[in-house]
mmCIF file of C-alpha atoms in Angstrom:
data_model
loop_
_atom_site.group_PDB
_atom_site.id
_atom_site.type_symbol
_atom_site.label_atom_id
_atom_site.label_comp_id
_atom_site.label_asym_id
_atom_site.label_seq_id
_atom_site.Cartn_x
_atom_site.Cartn_y
_atom_site.Cartn_z
ATOM 1 C CA MET P 1 7.788 -56.603 -63.138
ATOM 2 C CA GLU P 2 8.236 -52.847 -62.697
ATOM 3 C CA LEU P 3 10.478 -52.365 -65.711
ATOM 4 C CA TRP P 4 8.092 -49.819 -67.213
ATOM 5 C CA TRP P 5 8.249 -47.834 -63.969
ATOM 6 C CA LEU P 6 12.050 -47.802 -64.125
ATOM 7 C CA LEU P 7 11.990 -46.681 -67.760
ATOM 8 C CA LEU P 8 9.452 -43.971 -66.914
ATOM 9 C CA VAL P 9 11.548 -42.638 -64.030
ATOM 10 C CA LEU P 10 14.719 -42.689 -66.138
ATOM 11 C CA GLY P 11 12.938 -40.947 -69.009
ATOM 12 C CA VAL P 12 11.505 -38.221 -66.768
ATOM 13 C CA SER P 13 14.789 -37.652 -64.938
ATOM 14 C CA PHE P 14 16.696 -37.511 -68.244
ATOM 15 C CA ALA P 15 14.203 -35.041 -69.717
ATOM 16 C CA LEU P 16 14.367 -32.910 -66.566
ATOM 17 C CA CYS P 17 18.170 -32.937 -66.629
ATOM 18 C CA ARG P 18 18.206 -31.891 -70.290
ATOM 19 C CA PHE P 19 15.697 -29.120 -69.516
ATOM 20 C CA LEU P 20 17.836 -27.813 -66.650
ATOM 21 C CA LEU P 21 20.963 -27.900 -68.837
ATOM 22 C CA MET P 22 19.060 -25.860 -71.445
ATOM 23 C CA LEU P 23 18.092 -23.276 -68.805
ATOM 24 C CA ILE P 24 21.610 -23.019 -67.381
ATOM 25 C CA PRO P 25 23.934 -20.891 -69.585
ATOM 26 C CA PRO P 26 27.074 -22.765 -70.777
ATOM 27 C CA ASN P 27 29.384 -20.387 -68.903
ATOM 28 C CA VAL P 28 29.962 -22.846 -66.047
ATOM 29 C CA PRO P 29 32.237 -25.634 -67.393
ATOM 30 C CA SER P 30 32.484 -27.215 -63.922
ATOM 31 C CA ILE P 31 28.928 -28.543 -64.310
ATOM 32 C CA TYR P 32 29.827 -30.384 -67.509
ATOM 33 C CA VAL P 33 32.980 -31.789 -65.896
ATOM 34 C CA ASP P 34 31.008 -33.131 -62.929
ATOM 35 C CA ALA P 35 28.309 -34.543 -65.217
ATOM 36 C CA SER P 36 30.810 -36.338 -67.475
ATOM 37 C CA ASP P 37 32.615 -37.760 -64.471
#
């Protein structure tokens, strides 16, 4: 039963991804294309 561990990892990785997207200026549309794909 390591569901909480999985949720924790997903939460941290999601938060980190959002933080990196905030730091990166939206002048590189290729990143958004790769992320949506």
